Coordinates of C-alpha atoms in Angstrom, one line a residue:
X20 CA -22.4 15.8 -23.5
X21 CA -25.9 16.1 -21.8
X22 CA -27.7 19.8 -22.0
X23 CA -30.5 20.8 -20.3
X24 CA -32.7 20.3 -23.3
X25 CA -32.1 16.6 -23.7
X26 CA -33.9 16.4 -20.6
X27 CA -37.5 15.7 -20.1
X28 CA -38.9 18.0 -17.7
X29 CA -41.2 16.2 -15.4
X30 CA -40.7 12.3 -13.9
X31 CA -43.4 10.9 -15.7
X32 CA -42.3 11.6 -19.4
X33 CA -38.6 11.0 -18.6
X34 CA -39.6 7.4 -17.3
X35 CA -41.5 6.7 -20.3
X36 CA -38.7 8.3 -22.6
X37 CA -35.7 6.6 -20.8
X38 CA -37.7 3.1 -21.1
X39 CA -38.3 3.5 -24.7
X40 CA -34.7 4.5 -25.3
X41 CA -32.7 2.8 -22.8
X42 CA -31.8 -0.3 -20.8
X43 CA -32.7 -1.9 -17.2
X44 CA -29.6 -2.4 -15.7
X45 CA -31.2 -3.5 -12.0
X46 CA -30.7 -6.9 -11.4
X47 CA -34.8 -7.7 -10.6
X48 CA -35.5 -5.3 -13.8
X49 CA -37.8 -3.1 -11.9
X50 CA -36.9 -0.2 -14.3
X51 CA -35.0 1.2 -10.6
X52 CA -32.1 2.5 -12.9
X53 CA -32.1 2.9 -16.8
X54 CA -29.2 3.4 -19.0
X55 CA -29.1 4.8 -22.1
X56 CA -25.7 4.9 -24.0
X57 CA -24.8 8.4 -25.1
X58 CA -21.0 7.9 -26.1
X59 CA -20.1 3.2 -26.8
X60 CA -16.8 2.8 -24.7
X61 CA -14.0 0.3 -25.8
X62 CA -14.9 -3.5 -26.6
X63 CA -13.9 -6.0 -24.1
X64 CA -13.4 -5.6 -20.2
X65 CA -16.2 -4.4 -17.8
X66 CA -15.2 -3.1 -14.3
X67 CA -15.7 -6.0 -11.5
X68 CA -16.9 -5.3 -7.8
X69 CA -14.7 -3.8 -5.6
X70 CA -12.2 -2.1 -8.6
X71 CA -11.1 1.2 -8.4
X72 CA -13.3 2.8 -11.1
X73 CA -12.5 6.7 -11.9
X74 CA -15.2 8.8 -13.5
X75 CA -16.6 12.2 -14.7
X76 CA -20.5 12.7 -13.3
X77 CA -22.8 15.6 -13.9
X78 CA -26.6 15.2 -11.9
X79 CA -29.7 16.6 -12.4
X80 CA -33.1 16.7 -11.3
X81 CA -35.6 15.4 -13.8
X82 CA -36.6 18.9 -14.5
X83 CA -33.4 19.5 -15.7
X84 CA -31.6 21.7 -12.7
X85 CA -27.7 20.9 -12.0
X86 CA -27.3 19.7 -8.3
X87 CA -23.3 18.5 -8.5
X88 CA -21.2 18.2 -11.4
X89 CA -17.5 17.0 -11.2
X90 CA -16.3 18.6 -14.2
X91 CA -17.1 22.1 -12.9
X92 CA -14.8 21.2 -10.3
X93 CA -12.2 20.0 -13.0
X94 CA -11.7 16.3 -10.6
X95 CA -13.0 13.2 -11.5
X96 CA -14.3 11.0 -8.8
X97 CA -13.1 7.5 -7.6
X98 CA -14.8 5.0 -5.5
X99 CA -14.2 0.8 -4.9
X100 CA -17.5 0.0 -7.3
X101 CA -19.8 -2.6 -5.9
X102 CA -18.9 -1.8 -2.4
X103 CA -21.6 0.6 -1.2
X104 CA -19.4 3.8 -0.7
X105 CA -22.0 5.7 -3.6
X106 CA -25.0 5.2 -4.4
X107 CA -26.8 1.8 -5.0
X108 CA -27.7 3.4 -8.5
X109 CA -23.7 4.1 -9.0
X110 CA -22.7 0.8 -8.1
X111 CA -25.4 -1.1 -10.7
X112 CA -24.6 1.9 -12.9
X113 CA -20.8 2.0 -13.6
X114 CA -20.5 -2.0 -13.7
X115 CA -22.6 -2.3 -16.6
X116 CA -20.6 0.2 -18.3
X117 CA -17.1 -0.1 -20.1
X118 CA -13.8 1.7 -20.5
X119 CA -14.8 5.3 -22.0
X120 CA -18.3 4.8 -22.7
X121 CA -20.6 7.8 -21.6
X122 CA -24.1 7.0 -20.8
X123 CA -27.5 8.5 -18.6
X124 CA -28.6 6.7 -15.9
X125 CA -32.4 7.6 -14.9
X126 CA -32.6 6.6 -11.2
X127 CA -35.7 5.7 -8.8
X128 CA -35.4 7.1 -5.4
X129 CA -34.7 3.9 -3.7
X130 CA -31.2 3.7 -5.6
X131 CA -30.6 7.3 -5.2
X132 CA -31.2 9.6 -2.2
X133 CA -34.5 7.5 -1.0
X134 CA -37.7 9.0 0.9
X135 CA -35.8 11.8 2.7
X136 CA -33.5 13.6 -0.2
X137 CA -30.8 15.4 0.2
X138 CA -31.3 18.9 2.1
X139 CA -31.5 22.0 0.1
X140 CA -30.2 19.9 -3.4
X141 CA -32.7 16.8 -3.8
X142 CA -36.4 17.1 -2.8
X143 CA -38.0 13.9 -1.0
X144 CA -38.8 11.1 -3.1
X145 CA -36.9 12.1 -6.4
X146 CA -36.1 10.5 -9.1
X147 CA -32.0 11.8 -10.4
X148 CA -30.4 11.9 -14.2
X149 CA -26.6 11.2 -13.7
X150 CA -24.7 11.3 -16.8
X151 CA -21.5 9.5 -16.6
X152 CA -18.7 9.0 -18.1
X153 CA -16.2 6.0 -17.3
X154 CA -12.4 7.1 -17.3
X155 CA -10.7 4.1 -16.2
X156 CA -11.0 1.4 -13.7
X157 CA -8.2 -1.0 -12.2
X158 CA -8.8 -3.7 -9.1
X159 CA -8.3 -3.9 -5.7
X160 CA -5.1 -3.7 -4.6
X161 CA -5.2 -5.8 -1.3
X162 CA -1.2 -4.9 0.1
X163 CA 0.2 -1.3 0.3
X164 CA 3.1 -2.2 -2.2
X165 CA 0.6 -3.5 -5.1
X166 CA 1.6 -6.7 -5.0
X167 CA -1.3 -8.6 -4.7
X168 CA -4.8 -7.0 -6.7
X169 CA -8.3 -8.8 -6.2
X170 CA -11.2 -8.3 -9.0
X171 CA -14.3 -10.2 -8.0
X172 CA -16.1 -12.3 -10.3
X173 CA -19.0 -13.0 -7.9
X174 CA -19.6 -11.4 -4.5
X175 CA -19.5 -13.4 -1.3
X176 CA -22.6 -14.1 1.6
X177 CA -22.9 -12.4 4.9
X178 CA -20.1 -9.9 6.6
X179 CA -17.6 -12.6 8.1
X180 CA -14.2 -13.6 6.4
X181 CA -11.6 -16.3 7.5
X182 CA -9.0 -15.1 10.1
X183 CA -5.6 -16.5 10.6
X184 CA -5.7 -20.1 11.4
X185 CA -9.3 -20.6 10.2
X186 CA -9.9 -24.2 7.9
X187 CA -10.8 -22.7 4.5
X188 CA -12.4 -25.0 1.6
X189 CA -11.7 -23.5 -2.1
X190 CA -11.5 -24.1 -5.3
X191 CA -8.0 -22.8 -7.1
X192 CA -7.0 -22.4 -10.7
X193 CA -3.7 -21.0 -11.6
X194 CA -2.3 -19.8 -14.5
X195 CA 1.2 -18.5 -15.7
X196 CA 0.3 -15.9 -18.8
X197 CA -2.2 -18.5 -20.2
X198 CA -1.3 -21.5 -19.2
X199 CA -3.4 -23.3 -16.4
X200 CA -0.5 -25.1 -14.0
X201 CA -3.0 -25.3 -11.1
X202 CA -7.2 -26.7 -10.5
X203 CA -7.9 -28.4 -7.4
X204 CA -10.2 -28.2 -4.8
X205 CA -8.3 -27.8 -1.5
X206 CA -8.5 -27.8 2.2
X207 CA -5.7 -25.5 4.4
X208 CA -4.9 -23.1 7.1
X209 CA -4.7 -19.3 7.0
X210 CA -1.2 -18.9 7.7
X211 CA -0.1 -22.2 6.5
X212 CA -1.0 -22.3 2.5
X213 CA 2.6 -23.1 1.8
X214 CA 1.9 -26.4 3.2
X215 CA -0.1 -27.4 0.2
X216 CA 1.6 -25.5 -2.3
X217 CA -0.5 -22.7 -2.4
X218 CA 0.8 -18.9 -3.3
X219 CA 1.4 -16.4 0.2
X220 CA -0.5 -14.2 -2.2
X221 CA -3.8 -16.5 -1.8
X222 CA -3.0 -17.2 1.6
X223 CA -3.2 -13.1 2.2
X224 CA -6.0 -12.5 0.6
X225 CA -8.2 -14.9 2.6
X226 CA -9.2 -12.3 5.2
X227 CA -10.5 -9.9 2.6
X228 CA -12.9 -12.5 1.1
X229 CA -16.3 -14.1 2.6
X230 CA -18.4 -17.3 1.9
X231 CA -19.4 -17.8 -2.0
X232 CA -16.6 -15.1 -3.5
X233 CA -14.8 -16.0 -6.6
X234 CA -12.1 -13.7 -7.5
X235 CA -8.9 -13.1 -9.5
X236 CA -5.8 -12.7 -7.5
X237 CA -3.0 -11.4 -9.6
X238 CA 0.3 -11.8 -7.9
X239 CA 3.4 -10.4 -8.2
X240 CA 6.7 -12.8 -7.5
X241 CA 7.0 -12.2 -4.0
X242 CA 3.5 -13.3 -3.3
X243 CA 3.8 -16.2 -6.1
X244 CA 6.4 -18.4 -6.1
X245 CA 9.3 -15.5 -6.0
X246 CA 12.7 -15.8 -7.6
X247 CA 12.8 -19.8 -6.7
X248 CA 10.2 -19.7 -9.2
X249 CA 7.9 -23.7 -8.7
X250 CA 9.9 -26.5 -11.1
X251 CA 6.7 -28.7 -9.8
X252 CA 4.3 -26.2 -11.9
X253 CA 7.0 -25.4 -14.5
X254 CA 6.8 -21.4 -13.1
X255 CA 10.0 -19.8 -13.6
X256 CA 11.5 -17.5 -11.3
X257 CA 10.2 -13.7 -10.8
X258 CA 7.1 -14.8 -12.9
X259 CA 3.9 -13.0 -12.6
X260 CA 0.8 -15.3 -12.1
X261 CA -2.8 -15.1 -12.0
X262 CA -5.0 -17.4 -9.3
X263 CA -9.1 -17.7 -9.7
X264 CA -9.9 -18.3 -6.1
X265 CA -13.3 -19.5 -4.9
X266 CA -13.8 -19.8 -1.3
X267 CA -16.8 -22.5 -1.2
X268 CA -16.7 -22.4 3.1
X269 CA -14.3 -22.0 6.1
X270 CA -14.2 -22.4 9.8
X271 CA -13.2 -20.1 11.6
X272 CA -10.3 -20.1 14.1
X273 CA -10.7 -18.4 17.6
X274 CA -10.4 -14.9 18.0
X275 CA -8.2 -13.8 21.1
X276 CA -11.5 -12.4 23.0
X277 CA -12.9 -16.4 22.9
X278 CA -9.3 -17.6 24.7
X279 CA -8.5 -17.7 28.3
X280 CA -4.8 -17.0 29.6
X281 CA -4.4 -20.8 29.8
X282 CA -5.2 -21.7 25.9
X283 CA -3.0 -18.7 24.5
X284 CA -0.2 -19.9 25.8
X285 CA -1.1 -23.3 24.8
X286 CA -1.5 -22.3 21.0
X287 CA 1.6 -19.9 21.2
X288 CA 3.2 -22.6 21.8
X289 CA 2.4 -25.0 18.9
X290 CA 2.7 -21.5 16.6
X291 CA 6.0 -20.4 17.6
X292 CA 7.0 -24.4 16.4
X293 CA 5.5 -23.6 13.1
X294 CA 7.3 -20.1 12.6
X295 CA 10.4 -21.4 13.5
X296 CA 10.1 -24.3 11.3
X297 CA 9.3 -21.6 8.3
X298 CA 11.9 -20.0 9.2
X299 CA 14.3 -22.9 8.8
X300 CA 12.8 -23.6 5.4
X301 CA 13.9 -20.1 4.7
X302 CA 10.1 -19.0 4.3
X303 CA 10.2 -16.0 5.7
X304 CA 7.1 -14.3 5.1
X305 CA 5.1 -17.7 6.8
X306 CA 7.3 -17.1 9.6
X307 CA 6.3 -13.8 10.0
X308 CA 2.7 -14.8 10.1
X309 CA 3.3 -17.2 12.9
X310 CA 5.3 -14.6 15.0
X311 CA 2.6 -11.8 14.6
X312 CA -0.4 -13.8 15.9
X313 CA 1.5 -15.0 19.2
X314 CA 1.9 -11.6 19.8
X315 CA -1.3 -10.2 19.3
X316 CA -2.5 -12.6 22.0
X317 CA -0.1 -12.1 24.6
X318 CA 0.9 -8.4 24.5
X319 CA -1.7 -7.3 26.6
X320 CA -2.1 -10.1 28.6
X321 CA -0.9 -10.3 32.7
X322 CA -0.4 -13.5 34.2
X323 CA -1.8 -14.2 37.6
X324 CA 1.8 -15.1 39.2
X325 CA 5.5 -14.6 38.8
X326 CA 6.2 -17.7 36.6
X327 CA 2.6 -17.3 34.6
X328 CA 4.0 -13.5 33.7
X329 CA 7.7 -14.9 33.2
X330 CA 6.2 -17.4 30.3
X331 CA 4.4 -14.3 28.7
X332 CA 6.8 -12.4 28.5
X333 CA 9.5 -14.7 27.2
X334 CA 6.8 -15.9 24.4
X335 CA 6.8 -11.8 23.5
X336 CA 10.5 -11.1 24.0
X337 CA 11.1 -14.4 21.6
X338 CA 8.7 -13.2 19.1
X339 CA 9.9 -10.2 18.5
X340 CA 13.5 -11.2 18.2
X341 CA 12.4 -13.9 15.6
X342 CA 10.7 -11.0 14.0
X343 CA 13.6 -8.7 13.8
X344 CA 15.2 -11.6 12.3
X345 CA 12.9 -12.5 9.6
X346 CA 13.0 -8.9 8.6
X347 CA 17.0 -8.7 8.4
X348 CA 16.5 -11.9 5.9
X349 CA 13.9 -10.0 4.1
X350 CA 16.0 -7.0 3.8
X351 CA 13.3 -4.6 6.0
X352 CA 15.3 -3.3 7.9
X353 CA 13.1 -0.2 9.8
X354 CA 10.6 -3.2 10.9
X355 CA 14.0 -5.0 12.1
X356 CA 14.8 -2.2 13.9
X357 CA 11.2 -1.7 15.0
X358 CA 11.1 -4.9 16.6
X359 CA 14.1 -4.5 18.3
X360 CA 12.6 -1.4 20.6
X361 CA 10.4 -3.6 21.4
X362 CA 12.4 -5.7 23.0
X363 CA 14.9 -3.4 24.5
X364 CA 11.9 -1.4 26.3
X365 CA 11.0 -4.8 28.3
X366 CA 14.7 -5.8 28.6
X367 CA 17.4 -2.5 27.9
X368 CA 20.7 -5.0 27.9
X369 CA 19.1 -7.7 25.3
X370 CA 22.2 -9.0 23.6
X371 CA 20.3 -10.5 20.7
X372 CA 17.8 -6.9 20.5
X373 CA 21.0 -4.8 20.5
X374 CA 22.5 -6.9 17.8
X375 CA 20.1 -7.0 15.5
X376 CA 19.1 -3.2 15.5
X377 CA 23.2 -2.5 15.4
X378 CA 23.0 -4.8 12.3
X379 CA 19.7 -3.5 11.0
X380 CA 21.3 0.2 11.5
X381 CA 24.4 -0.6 9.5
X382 CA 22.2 -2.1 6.9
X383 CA 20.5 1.6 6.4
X384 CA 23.8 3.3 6.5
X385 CA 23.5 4.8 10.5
X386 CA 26.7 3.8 10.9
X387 CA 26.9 6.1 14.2
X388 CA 23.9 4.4 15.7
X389 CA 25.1 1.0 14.6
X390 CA 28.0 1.4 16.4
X391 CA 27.1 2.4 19.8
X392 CA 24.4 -0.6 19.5
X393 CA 27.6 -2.8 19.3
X394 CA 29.2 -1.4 21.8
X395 CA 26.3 -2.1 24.1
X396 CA 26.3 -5.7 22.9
X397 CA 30.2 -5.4 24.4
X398 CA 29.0 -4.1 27.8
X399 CA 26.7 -6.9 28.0
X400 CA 28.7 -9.3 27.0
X401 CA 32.6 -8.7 26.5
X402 CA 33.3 -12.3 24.9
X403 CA 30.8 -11.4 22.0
X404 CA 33.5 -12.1 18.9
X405 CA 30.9 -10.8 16.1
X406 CA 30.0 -7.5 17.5
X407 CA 34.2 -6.5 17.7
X408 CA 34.2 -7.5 14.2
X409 CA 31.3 -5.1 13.7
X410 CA 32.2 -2.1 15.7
X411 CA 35.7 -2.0 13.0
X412 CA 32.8 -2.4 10.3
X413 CA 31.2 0.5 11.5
X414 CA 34.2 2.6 12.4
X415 CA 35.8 1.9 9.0
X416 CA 32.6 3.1 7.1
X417 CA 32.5 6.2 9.6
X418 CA 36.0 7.1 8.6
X419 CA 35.4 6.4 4.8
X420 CA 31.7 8.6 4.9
X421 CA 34.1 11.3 7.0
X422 CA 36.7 11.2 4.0
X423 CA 34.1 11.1 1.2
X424 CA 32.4 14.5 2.6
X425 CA 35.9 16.0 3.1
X426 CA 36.3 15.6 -0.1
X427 CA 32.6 16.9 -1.2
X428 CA 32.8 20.5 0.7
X429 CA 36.8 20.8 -0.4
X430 CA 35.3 20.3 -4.0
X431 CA 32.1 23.2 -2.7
X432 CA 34.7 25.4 -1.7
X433 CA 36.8 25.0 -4.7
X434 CA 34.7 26.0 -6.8
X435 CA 33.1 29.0 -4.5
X436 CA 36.6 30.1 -4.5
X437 CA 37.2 29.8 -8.4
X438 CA 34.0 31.3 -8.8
X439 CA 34.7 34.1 -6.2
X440 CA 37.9 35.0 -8.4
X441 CA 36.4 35.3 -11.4
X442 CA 33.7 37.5 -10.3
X443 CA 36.5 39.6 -8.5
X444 CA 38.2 40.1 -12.0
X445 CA 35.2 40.8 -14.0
X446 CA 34.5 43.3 -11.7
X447 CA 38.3 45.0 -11.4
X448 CA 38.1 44.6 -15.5
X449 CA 34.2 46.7 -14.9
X450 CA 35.8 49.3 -12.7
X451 CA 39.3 49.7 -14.4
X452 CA 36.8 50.8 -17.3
X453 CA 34.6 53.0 -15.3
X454 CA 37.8 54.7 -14.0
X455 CA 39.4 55.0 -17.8
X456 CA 36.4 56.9 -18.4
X457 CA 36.3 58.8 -15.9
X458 CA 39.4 59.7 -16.4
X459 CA 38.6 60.9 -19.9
X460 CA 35.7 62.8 -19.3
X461 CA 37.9 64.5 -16.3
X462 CA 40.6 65.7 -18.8
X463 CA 37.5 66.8 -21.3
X464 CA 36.3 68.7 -18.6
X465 CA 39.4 70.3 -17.7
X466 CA 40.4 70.9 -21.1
X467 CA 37.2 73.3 -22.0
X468 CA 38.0 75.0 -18.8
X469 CA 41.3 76.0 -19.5
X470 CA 39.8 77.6 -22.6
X471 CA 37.0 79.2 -21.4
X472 CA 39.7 80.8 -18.6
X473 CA 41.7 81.3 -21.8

């Protein structure tokens, strides 16, 4: 690792030293940062922009004093490279660099702390030494469950990405371990990829990209082609696949600031056809998509007369409902249930709301809960065949849970009792001997009295 005395100890030696030693990593090659490889790292992959990089740092002034040092503080860093979060230096730095290597970077103050410095650690206008080592780096996972992680090949224009419904123009190639089952250059809708064959995965990860990107996408089966696998692309079901996505230009659709009232409802309309007809195709997940945007329009919105307000709120009520229904089908149930409220704080005797949380709730095993949600359903309507057959559902699984945890404590205090007895014993067995010798010692006692009396 670096010591003070590798270090030159004034800027204008350790330019010259780092330049005669090292590389210019800056893309305009203005000598701005220079690496020189202390430690080679492992042949083969380089971290892309935007991947979750982890590192070990140490920096120094060129003079050779420590200002910040992650080892001391026994944590490595982490940081989306390529993304601005560090410093410009950083960025240029760490994607030059591979898996384990440990280099020095000598950085110009305009890719480190610029004109100003950093109070009481970095005078104005200086030029840093970080030493760095590269632990490991991994991409961007773009959904909370992994399921869909972006590593970009080439960085995108401007600070704008496609929204749902915007026209987006890109270039696709797929590939299935590595064999390419997919290149075309393609026109379609956020929200409605699966209209041209095209991954929910992809579809997703529109929103995250902007004008010029290329990136891999690497799905996992539910954001590929799931368990149905694609017999048009020879994809297998539950098969992991890999999509190089370019997005060469897109149009964007309106936000809900740049709609009236009027043109909302006019859309919601023409969306809530396209959910539905998702969900009829069993696409859930498109369905969703649909469902979500309708709301997000109208939930804040108050209609200038009774039947204006009516139409909002049925478009909301309906959405939601269809939403606690696609989440049933997709087995997520606390967003099922989630949904539900939602309804049931506009309308308190839904039917359909009261159902579909009772179901959703028997699905997570609140059998209680489930039940009195059917038995509401009864209130409302007494005629309602499938929320009887329910509420014996329900009761049976309350009775059987009652039984089974009869059965647990009976076991607990079993074996408290058993254990209870046998601790009683040992001790009887302790004190029966503590009395025997007592008892001994007693008639020693007496015995050398009787003498000494004698």
């Amino acid at each position: 690792m670096t010591t003070d005395q590798d270090l030159p100890m004034d800027h204008q030696s350790s330019t010259a030293l780092f330049a005669a030693k090292g590389i210019d990593v800056t893309t305009n090659k203005d000598q701005g940062v220079i690496k020189v490889i202390k430690h080679p790292g492992v042949d083969g992959d380089r971290p892309m922009i935007g991947d979750r990089v982890t590192v070990h740092y140490t920096g120094k002034l060129v003079t050779g004093k420590k200002f910040d040092c992650s080892r001391e503080r026994k944590e490595p860093f982490c940081f989306n490279v390529g993304k601005g979060q560090v410093l410009r230096a950083w960025d240029i730095g760490v994607l030059s660099m591979q898996r384990g290597e440990v280099c020095t970077l000598l950085c110009k103050p305009e890719y480190a702390y610029g004109a100003a410095g950093n109070p009481d650690k970095i005078p104005p206008s200086s030029s840093v030494v970080f030493e760095m080592e590269l632990i490991k780096f991994e991409g961007e996972a773009l959904t909370g469950d992994g399921g869909i992680v972006r590593r970009i090949k080439v960085k995108g224009e401007g600070y704008t990405n496609p929204n749902d419904g915007s026209v987006v123009n890109v270039h696709l190639e797929g590939r299935c371990g590595d064999r390419l089952f997919d290149c075309r250059d393609v026109s379609f809708i956020v929200g409605q990829a699966e209209d041209k064959s095209i991954p929910l995965g992809v579809d997703r990860a529109m929103d995250k990209m902007q004008k010029g990107e290329c990136c891999l996408l690497y799905l996992k089966p539910k954001y590929g082609f799931g368990s149905e696998g694609k017999p048009e692309y020879k994809i297998g079901p539950d098969k992991d696949i890999v999509y190089e996505v370019t997005l060469k230009d897109f149009q964007r659709a309106k936000d809900s600031w740049e709609m009236d009232l009027k043109e909302k409802l006019d859309v919601s309309a023409e969306v809530k056809n396209k959910g539905n007809q998702y969900f009829k195709a069993g696409r859930y997940y498109q369905a969703v998509i649909q469902y979500q945007r309708i709301i997000s329009w109208l939930e804040i919105e108050y209609g200038t007369g009774e039947v204006q307000q009516k139409k909002i709120q049925d478009y909301i009520l309906t959405s939601h409902l269809n939403l606690a229904l696609c989440f049933l089908r997709l087995k997520e149930f606390t967003q099922a249930v989630d949904n539900c409220n939602k309804v049931i704080e506009l309308d308190e005797n839904n039917e359909k709301a009261l159902y579909r949380r009772g179901e959703a709730r028997l699905c997570r095993n609140e059998f209680s809960l489930a039940l009195a949600d059917f038995q509401q359903v009864l209130q409302v309507n007494s005629a309602n065949r499938a929320a009887r057959a329910q509420i014996s559902i329900c009761q049976s699984k309350i009775k059987e849970h009652h039984e089974k945890d009869k059965k647990t404590y009976a076991n607990m205090f079993q074996k408290f009792a058993e254990r209870d007895a046998k601790t009683g014993k040992t001790k009887r067995r302790r004190d029966d001997s503590t009395w025997t010798s007592f008892n001994g010692e007693a008639k020693g006692i007496t015995s050398r009295a009787q003498k000494i009396i004698i």
